[in-house]
Structures are given as C-alpha cells and as structure tokens.
C-alpha cells in the first residue's frame, strides 16, 4: 500500500508556549507533554479539485505543455506562506511531475510533462475545496520559463521521458523549487534542491538572482547566478538540497537543508543525523550564520523505521524573535519542533564548516565533540493527528493558535513502470492535495 494513503489516529499536541517555559538540554529534544488538557482539534479540511495540468500551464505560458498525459495540477504543497488576507496563502509547486523507473541496475528520473514550469499559486479554502486565486509562472530575465529540469550533467540526475526510454535535455535555468516566503516589498524568496540554491524572484515571477554554493560553476543561465553560499553545500545529497525557508522578523532568511551533507562521503551522509541551517541577510547579500540541527533517531520519528537516511527536514516557520518551528519527517511520519537561533550556536567558518575530518556528519555524539547543536523541543507529533495526510511539506501559523498544513501529493504520480498505462496516461495514485487547519488549545506565538 502507498504509505501516503495511510490515515492516522488521535491527535497529541505539546503547545509551544508551554514548551518555551521549560528548560532544554543542548542538542536534544524533550518530548514530555507540558500539559494534560484538551487535545488540539482539526477544524477544517479542504482538497484541490481536479484541474488538467495542460490547461493550468498554458493559461500562464501559452503552448508550454502540449500533452499533460492525464496529470492534474498538484504538487503545490512544497511550502505555504500567508498571503496577507486571513485564510489566503501563497504556495509553490515543486519541479513538476516526476518519478523513477528502474532500468537494469539504474533508476532513471522521469519527467512526463517536461514543459511544465514551476509556479507560485495563491489559494484559499472555501468550504471543503481549495480555490486557486492567482498563479504566477517562474521565468528567466527574458521571460522564458525556468522549467523544472535538472541543471548539470554529472551532478544532477539525468532526465528521461515518462517511460524512461528517451533522454531529455538538461536546463541550467531549471529549478526544483521547495521553500517559499514573501518579502515586505512583494518579491519572493525560494529555495531549490538542485544547487542547492536560494532564489530571489520578483512579484511577477522573474528570477532576480540565484545564490549558489561557491565553486558550483553553473553557466548558461538566463538570470544572474551569485556564488555566495558556503562551498561545503556542494556536497548535498541528490534530491536532498534546500527544502525549508523562513523569514525572520528582522528580515533575515533561514534556509534548511533537507538531509545531511555527504561529507566527506556518501556513507557518512546516509548514516548521519545532523543537517544544517543557513542564515542569510538580504541587506548584506550574504550568509551571516550557520547552525547544526540534530534529528531525533529515525525510530523515534517513525516507530519501526531503521534507515536513518529516511529522515528529512521539510519546513521552517518563523514564530517570533529568533524562534522557528522545524519539521522533521520520514515519508510516513512527521513532527514539529521549536528551536531558538542563538549566537553561540553559529558554526559558520569553524572547523565544522569544512570537509576536514572528523566532519560534522561523521560524528555519532555531537555533544561529546563540543558541537553547539541547536536546542529543540517537541511541539506536536503529526503522526498522531487523525485526518492529516502524509507528506506534509507546507506549514504555516494562522493567528496565534492554528496550524495550517498542506501536503505534497506528487501530482498523483507513483514510481515504477505502472505510473502510466499502455496509452501513456497517468494511473493516478488517488492522493489529493489537502489543506488541514488544526486548532491548538494554547497560542504558538
């Protein structure tokens, strides 16, 4: 059974306000409930109606999609950010429908709708339906679509057609969009998994600048590329680049790396529980701090799971001052934690910001090595929330005491040769794009 189709039992929540009143231990998460009162409750659930992907895409960029192979609009849950009016949110699609098909010993990355262009989508829930209010395509400086195709041969997965039979061209402009915030001037900031990169986008969707790790050497783009991020991030795992993004009250951005770096090698990264956050100042146009974030053991996040590499950081939400909500998850379970970004936890420019051994990712005991890992405290275990879909990637806070959650339904795609029928039409997974609002019994900010 597809794990995303599973539904979860009763809700358990630890309110953030109570958590902040308690002490924490460096580098650990305290999962002790702060109260024994009435649990939080789901107050609304809404789903996105079927909208053919070709109709959606061609309304934004005429002629961009000739054949959507029966795929509907989906994948808008890569992130969620308040749009200004209560109940309205900006979301962002990921790079478009994609999957994997095994061919011999290789797993080929498929792009069944290669003309799809990632887009910003403003939504609101009306009753039990998600209504699309506005859509903005992401474009290059000359107004061409950025596409969602991989950038660099040898670094990114090679793209193939829907049945994995025909190679597709790489595109240096392509973005695998994930985290999203809207700045005070109306422009947007996004994070991308390919570079990994931080992307500044105008209010009309044009890429103003793409910030990438030093030494990436990305050429041929139709927008400015700035090598302003630490070079250590060149060692990101494929498809596990930047995933979370938050806008702090002072205007700084915080970028979350989905998985530990492969530093100094793949084995170290796959077995590590330590990923990284970056603090970026748009005023200074540079990274100003870096933090080590320690996942819980994988069987704590998902009981019964044994593969540490299944852990992912998927969302960041600023909740006031220097505090963030951080979502860590597997494909079957997820939790939200609260962290505080303290000056003493900055590892930028330290030995932990290098590939020299032992590296941050090689450490089994970060505390013993003196690494200032961020303190964290469990706020809510989403794995126990009845009615919340799997693969939540969009998280926002509405008012003072409501969580808004949005899933990534992967455009209804599954992996393997059965994703499409004999006529090349999608065999839909049945997973809907779903927005859930969870009312907490105490404020979160």
CSV table of C-alpha atoms in Angstrom, one decimal:
chain,number,residue,atom,x,y,z
A,1,UNK,CA,0.0,0.0,0.0
A,2,UNK,CA,1.2,3.5,-0.7
A,3,UNK,CA,2.3,5.0,2.7
A,4,UNK,CA,0.8,8.4,1.8
A,5,UNK,CA,-2.7,6.8,1.7
A,6,UNK,CA,-2.5,5.8,5.3
A,7,UNK,CA,-4.5,7.8,7.8
A,8,UNK,CA,-3.6,8.5,11.4
A,9,UNK,CA,-5.2,8.1,14.8
A,10,UNK,CA,-5.9,10.6,17.5
A,11,UNK,CA,-4.1,13.9,18.0
A,12,UNK,CA,-1.5,14.6,20.6
A,13,UNK,CA,0.0,18.1,20.9
A,14,UNK,CA,2.5,19.9,23.0
A,15,UNK,CA,1.8,23.7,22.9
A,16,UNK,CA,4.8,25.9,22.0
A,17,UNK,CA,4.0,28.4,24.8
A,18,UNK,CA,4.3,25.8,27.4
A,19,UNK,CA,7.5,24.4,25.8
A,20,UNK,CA,9.2,27.8,26.0
A,21,UNK,CA,8.6,28.0,29.7
A,22,UNK,CA,10.7,24.8,30.2
A,23,UNK,CA,14.4,24.3,30.1
A,24,UNK,CA,16.1,22.3,27.4
A,25,UNK,CA,19.2,20.2,27.1
A,26,UNK,CA,21.7,21.1,24.4
A,27,UNK,CA,21.3,19.1,21.2
A,28,UNK,CA,18.3,17.1,22.5
A,29,UNK,CA,14.5,17.1,22.2
A,30,UNK,CA,12.3,16.9,25.2
A,31,UNK,CA,9.1,15.1,24.3
A,32,UNK,CA,7.4,15.4,27.7
A,33,UNK,CA,3.9,16.9,27.4
A,34,UNK,CA,3.7,20.3,29.1
A,35,UNK,CA,0.0,19.9,30.0
A,36,UNK,CA,-2.7,17.3,30.1
A,37,UNK,CA,-5.7,19.4,29.0
A,38,UNK,CA,-7.9,19.0,26.0
A,39,UNK,CA,-6.0,18.0,22.8
A,40,UNK,CA,-6.0,20.1,19.7
A,41,UNK,CA,-8.6,19.5,17.1
A,42,UNK,CA,-8.9,19.7,13.3
A,43,UNK,CA,-11.3,22.4,12.4
A,44,UNK,CA,-11.3,22.2,8.6
A,45,UNK,CA,-10.2,20.0,5.7
A,46,UNK,CA,-10.2,21.1,2.0
A,47,UNK,CA,-9.0,19.5,-1.2
A,48,UNK,CA,-7.9,20.8,-4.5
A,49,UNK,CA,-10.4,20.0,-7.4
A,50,UNK,CA,-9.1,18.3,-10.5
A,51,UNK,CA,-7.6,20.8,-12.9
A,52,UNK,CA,-5.8,19.4,-16.0
A,53,UNK,CA,-2.1,20.4,-15.9
A,54,UNK,CA,-2.0,21.5,-19.5
A,55,UNK,CA,-4.9,23.9,-19.0
A,56,UNK,CA,-3.3,25.4,-15.9
A,57,UNK,CA,0.2,25.7,-17.5
A,58,UNK,CA,-1.0,27.0,-20.9
A,59,UNK,CA,-3.1,29.7,-19.2
A,60,UNK,CA,0.2,31.0,-17.7
A,61,UNK,CA,2.6,30.3,-20.6
A,62,UNK,CA,0.6,29.5,-23.8
A,63,UNK,CA,1.9,26.4,-25.6
A,64,UNK,CA,4.2,25.3,-22.8
A,65,UNK,CA,2.5,21.9,-22.3
A,66,UNK,CA,1.4,20.0,-25.4
A,67,UNK,CA,0.4,16.9,-23.6
A,68,UNK,CA,-0.1,16.6,-19.8
A,69,UNK,CA,-0.6,12.8,-20.1
A,70,UNK,CA,-3.7,13.0,-17.9
A,71,UNK,CA,-1.9,14.7,-15.0
A,72,UNK,CA,-3.8,17.2,-12.9
A,73,UNK,CA,-2.4,20.3,-11.1
A,74,UNK,CA,-0.8,19.1,-7.9
A,75,UNK,CA,2.5,19.3,-6.0
A,76,UNK,CA,1.6,22.8,-4.7
A,77,UNK,CA,2.3,21.8,-1.2
A,78,UNK,CA,6.1,22.3,-1.3
A,79,UNK,CA,5.5,25.2,1.1
A,80,UNK,CA,2.8,27.5,2.5
A,81,UNK,CA,3.1,31.2,3.4
A,82,UNK,CA,0.5,33.8,4.5
A,83,UNK,CA,-0.7,35.9,1.6
A,84,UNK,CA,-1.8,38.9,3.7
A,85,UNK,CA,-5.6,38.3,3.8
A,86,UNK,CA,-6.6,35.9,6.6
A,87,UNK,CA,-7.1,32.4,5.2
A,88,UNK,CA,-5.2,33.1,2.0
A,89,UNK,CA,-1.8,31.5,1.3
A,90,UNK,CA,1.0,31.5,-1.2
A,91,UNK,CA,2.1,28.1,-2.2
A,92,UNK,CA,4.8,26.9,-4.7
A,93,UNK,CA,4.8,23.8,-6.9
A,94,UNK,CA,7.8,21.6,-7.0
A,95,UNK,CA,9.6,21.0,-10.3
A,96,UNK,CA,6.6,19.2,-11.8
A,97,UNK,CA,5.5,15.6,-12.2
A,98,UNK,CA,8.5,13.3,-11.9
A,99,UNK,CA,9.2,9.7,-10.9
A,100,UNK,CA,11.7,6.9,-11.0
A,101,UNK,CA,11.8,3.7,-13.1
A,102,UNK,CA,14.4,1.0,-12.7
A,103,UNK,CA,16.2,0.1,-15.9
A,104,UNK,CA,18.7,-2.6,-15.2
A,105,UNK,CA,20.8,-1.5,-12.2
A,106,UNK,CA,19.9,2.2,-12.7
A,107,UNK,CA,17.0,4.2,-11.5
A,108,UNK,CA,16.1,6.8,-14.1
A,109,UNK,CA,14.4,10.1,-13.2
A,110,UNK,CA,11.4,10.6,-15.4
A,111,UNK,CA,9.7,14.0,-16.4
A,112,UNK,CA,6.4,13.1,-18.1
A,113,UNK,CA,5.5,16.7,-18.6
A,114,UNK,CA,8.9,18.4,-19.4
A,115,UNK,CA,7.3,21.6,-20.5
A,116,UNK,CA,5.8,22.2,-17.0
A,117,UNK,CA,7.1,25.4,-15.4
A,118,UNK,CA,7.1,25.8,-11.6
A,119,UNK,CA,4.7,28.4,-10.4
A,120,UNK,CA,3.6,30.4,-7.3
A,121,UNK,CA,0.0,29.7,-6.5
A,122,UNK,CA,-2.2,31.8,-4.2
A,123,UNK,CA,-5.0,29.7,-2.6
A,124,UNK,CA,-7.8,29.8,0.0
A,125,UNK,CA,-10.0,27.2,1.4
A,126,UNK,CA,-13.7,27.7,0.7
A,127,UNK,CA,-15.7,25.0,2.5
A,128,UNK,CA,-14.2,21.7,1.6
A,129,UNK,CA,-12.5,22.9,-1.6
A,130,UNK,CA,-9.2,24.7,-2.2
A,131,UNK,CA,-9.7,27.6,-4.5
A,132,UNK,CA,-6.9,28.9,-6.8
A,133,UNK,CA,-7.0,32.7,-6.7
A,134,UNK,CA,-3.8,33.6,-8.6
A,135,UNK,CA,-0.9,31.8,-10.3
A,136,UNK,CA,2.5,33.3,-11.3
A,137,UNK,CA,4.9,31.3,-13.5
A,138,UNK,CA,8.6,31.4,-12.7
A,139,UNK,CA,10.6,32.9,-15.6
A,140,UNK,CA,14.1,33.9,-16.5
A,141,UNK,CA,15.2,37.5,-17.1
A,142,UNK,CA,13.9,37.4,-20.6
A,143,UNK,CA,10.6,36.0,-19.6
A,144,UNK,CA,11.2,32.4,-20.7
A,145,UNK,CA,10.1,29.5,-18.4
A,146,UNK,CA,12.7,28.3,-15.9
A,147,UNK,CA,11.4,24.7,-16.2
A,148,UNK,CA,11.9,22.1,-13.6
A,149,UNK,CA,14.6,20.1,-15.4
A,150,UNK,CA,18.0,19.3,-13.9
A,151,UNK,CA,20.9,21.7,-14.4
A,152,UNK,CA,24.2,19.9,-14.7
A,153,UNK,CA,25.3,16.5,-16.1
A,154,UNK,CA,27.3,14.5,-13.6
A,155,UNK,CA,25.9,16.4,-10.7
A,156,UNK,CA,22.1,16.1,-11.1
A,157,UNK,CA,20.1,13.1,-12.2
A,158,UNK,CA,19.8,12.7,-16.0
A,159,UNK,CA,16.2,13.5,-17.1
A,160,UNK,CA,14.1,11.0,-19.1
A,161,UNK,CA,10.7,10.8,-20.8
A,162,UNK,CA,7.7,9.4,-18.9
A,163,UNK,CA,8.6,5.8,-19.7
A,164,UNK,CA,12.4,6.2,-19.1
A,165,UNK,CA,13.2,5.4,-22.7
A,166,UNK,CA,14.2,8.8,-24.1
A,167,UNK,CA,16.9,11.1,-22.6
A,168,UNK,CA,15.8,14.8,-22.2
A,169,UNK,CA,18.0,17.8,-22.3
A,170,UNK,CA,19.4,19.4,-19.1
A,171,UNK,CA,18.4,23.0,-18.5
A,172,UNK,CA,20.7,25.3,-16.4
A,173,UNK,CA,17.7,27.6,-15.7
A,174,UNK,CA,15.8,24.7,-14.1
A,175,UNK,CA,14.6,24.9,-10.5
A,176,UNK,CA,13.5,22.2,-8.1
A,177,UNK,CA,11.5,24.7,-6.0
A,178,UNK,CA,10.7,24.0,-2.4
A,179,UNK,CA,10.5,26.6,0.5
A,180,UNK,CA,8.8,29.9,0.0
A,181,UNK,CA,8.4,33.3,1.7
A,182,UNK,CA,7.1,36.7,0.5
A,183,UNK,CA,9.2,39.7,1.4
A,184,UNK,CA,7.9,43.0,2.6
A,185,UNK,CA,8.5,44.6,-0.9
A,186,UNK,CA,6.2,42.0,-2.6
A,187,UNK,CA,9.1,39.9,-4.0
A,188,UNK,CA,9.5,36.2,-3.2
A,189,UNK,CA,12.4,34.1,-1.9
A,190,UNK,CA,12.5,30.4,-2.8
A,191,UNK,CA,14.9,27.6,-2.1
A,192,UNK,CA,15.9,25.0,-4.6
A,193,UNK,CA,17.3,21.5,-4.3
A,194,UNK,CA,19.5,21.4,-7.4
A,195,UNK,CA,22.1,23.9,-6.5
A,196,UNK,CA,21.2,23.9,-3.7
A,197,UNK,CA,20.3,27.5,-4.0
A,198,UNK,CA,18.4,30.5,-2.6
A,199,UNK,CA,16.4,32.2,-5.4
A,200,UNK,CA,15.1,35.8,-5.3
A,201,UNK,CA,12.0,36.3,-7.5
A,202,UNK,CA,10.2,39.5,-8.4
A,203,UNK,CA,6.5,40.0,-7.6
A,204,UNK,CA,5.8,39.0,-11.3
A,205,UNK,CA,7.8,35.8,-11.0
A,206,UNK,CA,11.1,36.7,-12.8
A,207,UNK,CA,14.3,35.4,-11.2
A,208,UNK,CA,16.3,38.3,-10.0
A,209,UNK,CA,19.2,36.3,-8.6
A,210,UNK,CA,20.1,32.7,-7.7
A,211,UNK,CA,22.5,32.3,-4.8
A,212,UNK,CA,24.5,29.0,-5.0
A,213,UNK,CA,27.5,27.5,-3.2
A,214,UNK,CA,30.9,28.8,-4.1
A,215,UNK,CA,32.5,26.6,-6.8
A,216,UNK,CA,29.3,25.3,-8.3
A,217,UNK,CA,30.3,26.7,-11.7
A,218,UNK,CA,26.7,26.9,-13.1
A,219,UNK,CA,26.8,28.5,-16.5
A,220,UNK,CA,24.4,29.2,-19.4
A,221,UNK,CA,21.6,30.7,-17.2
A,222,UNK,CA,19.3,33.5,-18.3
A,223,UNK,CA,19.4,35.2,-14.9
A,224,UNK,CA,22.2,36.2,-12.5
A,225,UNK,CA,23.9,33.5,-10.5
A,226,UNK,CA,25.8,34.5,-7.4
A,227,UNK,CA,28.2,32.1,-5.6
A,228,UNK,CA,27.5,33.4,-2.1
A,229,UNK,CA,26.8,30.2,-0.1
A,230,UNK,CA,29.4,28.1,1.7
A,231,UNK,CA,31.2,25.6,-0.7
A,232,UNK,CA,30.6,22.7,1.7
A,233,UNK,CA,27.0,22.7,0.5
A,234,UNK,CA,28.2,21.4,-2.9
A,235,UNK,CA,28.2,18.0,-1.1
A,236,UNK,CA,24.4,17.9,-0.8
A,237,UNK,CA,22.7,14.6,-1.5
A,238,UNK,CA,21.0,14.3,-4.8
A,239,UNK,CA,17.3,15.4,-4.4
A,240,UNK,CA,18.0,16.5,-0.9
A,241,UNK,CA,19.1,20.1,-1.2
A,242,UNK,CA,17.4,23.1,0.5
A,243,UNK,CA,13.8,22.3,1.5
A,244,UNK,CA,12.7,24.7,4.2
A,245,UNK,CA,12.7,28.5,4.3
A,246,UNK,CA,11.7,31.1,6.9
A,247,UNK,CA,11.6,34.9,7.1
A,248,UNK,CA,12.6,36.2,10.5
A,249,UNK,CA,11.1,39.5,11.9
A,250,UNK,CA,14.4,41.3,11.3
A,251,UNK,CA,14.3,40.5,7.6
A,252,UNK,CA,16.9,37.7,7.6
A,253,UNK,CA,16.2,34.4,5.9
A,254,UNK,CA,16.8,30.9,7.3
A,255,UNK,CA,17.4,28.0,4.8
A,256,UNK,CA,17.0,24.4,5.9
A,257,UNK,CA,19.0,21.6,4.2
A,258,UNK,CA,16.7,18.5,3.8
A,259,UNK,CA,19.3,15.9,4.6
A,260,UNK,CA,22.8,15.7,6.0
A,261,UNK,CA,25.6,16.5,3.5
A,262,UNK,CA,27.5,13.6,2.0
A,263,UNK,CA,30.5,14.9,3.9
A,264,UNK,CA,33.1,13.6,3.4
A,265,UNK,CA,31.4,10.7,1.6
A,266,UNK,CA,28.1,9.0,0.9
A,267,UNK,CA,28.2,6.5,3.7
A,268,UNK,CA,28.8,9.3,6.3
A,269,UNK,CA,25.9,11.3,5.0
A,270,UNK,CA,23.5,8.4,4.8
A,271,UNK,CA,24.2,7.5,8.4
A,272,UNK,CA,24.3,11.0,9.8
A,273,UNK,CA,21.5,12.6,11.9
A,274,UNK,CA,22.9,16.1,11.6
A,275,UNK,CA,21.8,18.6,9.0
A,276,UNK,CA,22.4,22.3,8.6
A,277,UNK,CA,20.6,25.6,8.6
A,278,UNK,CA,21.9,28.8,7.0
A,279,UNK,CA,21.1,32.4,8.0
A,280,UNK,CA,21.2,34.8,5.0
A,281,UNK,CA,20.9,38.6,5.1
A,282,UNK,CA,19.2,40.1,2.1
A,283,UNK,CA,20.6,43.5,3.2
A,284,UNK,CA,24.2,42.3,3.2
A,285,UNK,CA,23.5,39.8,0.3
A,286,UNK,CA,25.5,37.1,2.2
A,287,UNK,CA,25.3,34.2,4.7
A,288,UNK,CA,25.8,35.5,8.2
A,289,UNK,CA,25.4,32.3,10.3
A,290,UNK,CA,25.2,28.5,10.0
A,291,UNK,CA,23.7,26.1,12.5
A,292,UNK,CA,23.8,22.4,13.1
A,293,UNK,CA,20.4,20.7,13.5
A,294,UNK,CA,20.2,17.2,15.0
A,295,UNK,CA,17.4,14.9,14.0
A,296,UNK,CA,15.9,12.5,16.5
A,297,UNK,CA,16.6,8.8,16.0
A,298,UNK,CA,14.6,7.6,13.0
A,299,UNK,CA,12.7,5.1,15.1
A,300,UNK,CA,11.6,7.9,17.4
A,301,UNK,CA,10.1,9.9,14.4
A,302,UNK,CA,8.7,6.8,12.8
A,303,UNK,CA,8.5,3.7,15.1
A,304,UNK,CA,9.8,0.6,13.4
A,305,UNK,CA,11.8,2.5,10.8
A,306,UNK,CA,15.6,1.6,10.8
A,307,UNK,CA,17.0,3.6,7.9
A,308,UNK,CA,18.5,6.9,9.2
A,309,UNK,CA,18.6,8.2,5.6
A,310,UNK,CA,14.8,8.4,5.6
A,311,UNK,CA,14.9,11.4,7.9
A,312,UNK,CA,14.2,14.8,6.2
A,313,UNK,CA,13.8,18.4,7.2
A,314,UNK,CA,10.8,19.7,5.2
A,315,UNK,CA,9.6,23.0,6.6
A,316,UNK,CA,10.7,26.1,8.6
A,317,UNK,CA,8.3,28.6,10.1
A,318,UNK,CA,9.3,31.8,11.9
A,319,UNK,CA,7.2,32.2,15.1
A,320,UNK,CA,8.7,35.4,16.6
A,321,UNK,CA,12.1,36.8,17.5
A,322,UNK,CA,14.8,34.2,16.8
A,323,UNK,CA,12.4,31.2,17.2
A,324,UNK,CA,11.5,28.7,14.5
A,325,UNK,CA,9.3,25.7,14.1
A,326,UNK,CA,11.2,22.9,12.3
A,327,UNK,CA,9.5,20.0,10.7
A,328,UNK,CA,11.4,16.7,10.6
A,329,UNK,CA,9.8,13.7,9.0
A,330,UNK,CA,10.0,10.5,7.0
A,331,UNK,CA,7.5,9.6,4.3
A,332,UNK,CA,5.2,8.1,6.9
A,333,UNK,CA,5.6,10.3,10.0
A,334,UNK,CA,6.4,13.9,10.9
A,335,UNK,CA,7.0,16.1,14.0
A,336,UNK,CA,7.3,19.9,14.6
A,337,UNK,CA,10.0,21.2,17.0
A,338,UNK,CA,10.8,24.6,18.3
A,339,UNK,CA,14.3,25.9,18.1
A,340,UNK,CA,16.0,29.2,19.0
A,341,UNK,CA,18.8,30.6,16.9
A,342,UNK,CA,21.4,31.6,19.4
A,343,UNK,CA,24.7,33.4,18.6
A,344,UNK,CA,26.7,30.8,20.4
A,345,UNK,CA,25.4,28.1,18.1
A,346,UNK,CA,26.9,29.6,15.0
A,347,UNK,CA,29.3,27.3,13.2
A,348,UNK,CA,30.0,29.4,10.1
A,349,UNK,CA,33.7,29.5,9.4
A,350,UNK,CA,34.6,26.9,12.1
A,351,UNK,CA,36.2,23.5,11.5
A,352,UNK,CA,32.6,22.1,11.4
A,353,UNK,CA,32.1,24.1,8.3
A,354,UNK,CA,34.7,22.1,6.3
A,355,UNK,CA,35.3,18.7,4.8
A,356,UNK,CA,38.3,18.0,7.2
A,357,UNK,CA,37.8,15.0,9.4
A,358,UNK,CA,36.1,14.1,11.6
A,359,UNK,CA,33.4,16.0,9.9
A,360,UNK,CA,30.1,17.1,11.4
A,361,UNK,CA,28.3,14.4,9.5
A,362,UNK,CA,30.7,11.7,10.8
A,363,UNK,CA,30.0,12.4,14.5
A,364,UNK,CA,27.9,9.9,16.4
A,365,UNK,CA,28.0,12.1,19.5
A,366,UNK,CA,28.0,15.8,18.6
A,367,UNK,CA,27.8,16.9,22.3
A,368,UNK,CA,30.9,15.0,23.2
A,369,UNK,CA,32.7,16.7,20.3
A,370,UNK,CA,31.6,20.1,21.5
A,371,UNK,CA,29.4,20.9,18.6
A,372,UNK,CA,26.9,23.7,19.5
A,373,UNK,CA,23.8,21.8,18.1
A,374,UNK,CA,20.6,23.8,18.3
A,375,UNK,CA,18.4,23.1,21.3
A,376,UNK,CA,15.0,21.9,20.3
A,377,UNK,CA,11.7,20.9,21.9
A,378,UNK,CA,8.8,18.8,20.6
A,379,UNK,CA,5.7,20.9,19.8
A,380,UNK,CA,3.5,18.4,18.0
A,381,UNK,CA,3.7,14.9,16.7
A,382,UNK,CA,1.8,14.9,13.5
A,383,UNK,CA,2.0,11.2,13.2
A,384,UNK,CA,-0.8,11.0,15.8
A,385,UNK,CA,-3.1,13.6,14.2
A,386,UNK,CA,-6.2,11.9,12.8
A,387,UNK,CA,-7.1,13.2,9.3
A,388,UNK,CA,-3.8,14.8,8.5
A,389,UNK,CA,-2.4,13.4,5.1
A,390,UNK,CA,1.1,12.1,4.7
A,391,UNK,CA,4.0,14.0,3.3
A,392,UNK,CA,3.2,17.4,4.8
A,393,UNK,CA,5.6,19.9,3.4
A,394,UNK,CA,3.7,23.2,3.8
A,395,UNK,CA,3.3,24.5,7.3
A,396,UNK,CA,2.1,27.9,8.5
A,397,UNK,CA,0.7,29.5,11.6
A,398,UNK,CA,-2.7,31.3,11.4
A,399,UNK,CA,-3.4,33.8,14.1
A,400,UNK,CA,-2.0,32.7,17.4
A,401,UNK,CA,-3.2,29.2,17.8
A,402,UNK,CA,-3.9,27.4,14.5
A,403,UNK,CA,-1.6,25.3,12.4
A,404,UNK,CA,-2.2,25.2,8.7
A,405,UNK,CA,-0.8,22.1,6.9
A,406,UNK,CA,-0.6,21.3,3.2
A,407,UNK,CA,0.7,18.1,1.7
A,408,UNK,CA,2.7,17.4,-1.5
A,409,UNK,CA,0.7,14.9,-3.5
A,410,UNK,CA,3.4,14.5,-6.1
A,411,UNK,CA,0.9,15.3,-8.9
A,412,UNK,CA,-0.8,12.0,-8.2
A,413,UNK,CA,2.3,10.1,-9.5
A,414,UNK,CA,3.9,7.0,-8.2
A,415,UNK,CA,7.3,5.4,-9.1
A,416,UNK,CA,7.8,2.4,-11.4
A,417,UNK,CA,6.6,1.4,-14.8
A,418,UNK,CA,2.9,1.2,-13.6
A,419,UNK,CA,2.7,5.0,-13.2
A,420,UNK,CA,1.3,5.3,-16.7
A,421,UNK,CA,-1.0,3.0,-18.7
A,422,UNK,CA,-0.4,1.5,-22.1
A,423,UNK,CA,-1.5,4.7,-23.8
A,424,UNK,CA,0.9,6.8,-21.7
A,425,UNK,CA,-1.9,8.3,-19.5
A,426,UNK,CA,-1.4,8.7,-15.7
A,427,UNK,CA,-2.6,6.0,-13.4
A,428,UNK,CA,-3.5,8.4,-10.6
A,429,UNK,CA,-2.4,7.5,-7.1
A,430,UNK,CA,-5.6,8.9,-5.6
A,431,UNK,CA,-3.7,11.1,-3.2
A,432,UNK,CA,-5.3,14.5,-3.1
A,433,UNK,CA,-3.8,17.9,-2.4
A,434,UNK,CA,-5.2,18.6,1.0
A,435,UNK,CA,-5.1,21.6,3.3
A,436,UNK,CA,-5.8,20.9,7.0
A,437,UNK,CA,-6.3,23.5,9.8
A,438,UNK,CA,-5.5,22.3,13.3
A,439,UNK,CA,-6.7,24.5,16.3
A,440,UNK,CA,-4.4,24.3,19.3
A,441,UNK,CA,-5.6,24.9,22.8
A,442,UNK,CA,-2.8,27.4,23.5
A,443,UNK,CA,-1.1,30.0,21.4
A,444,UNK,CA,2.0,29.2,19.4
A,445,UNK,CA,3.1,32.8,19.2
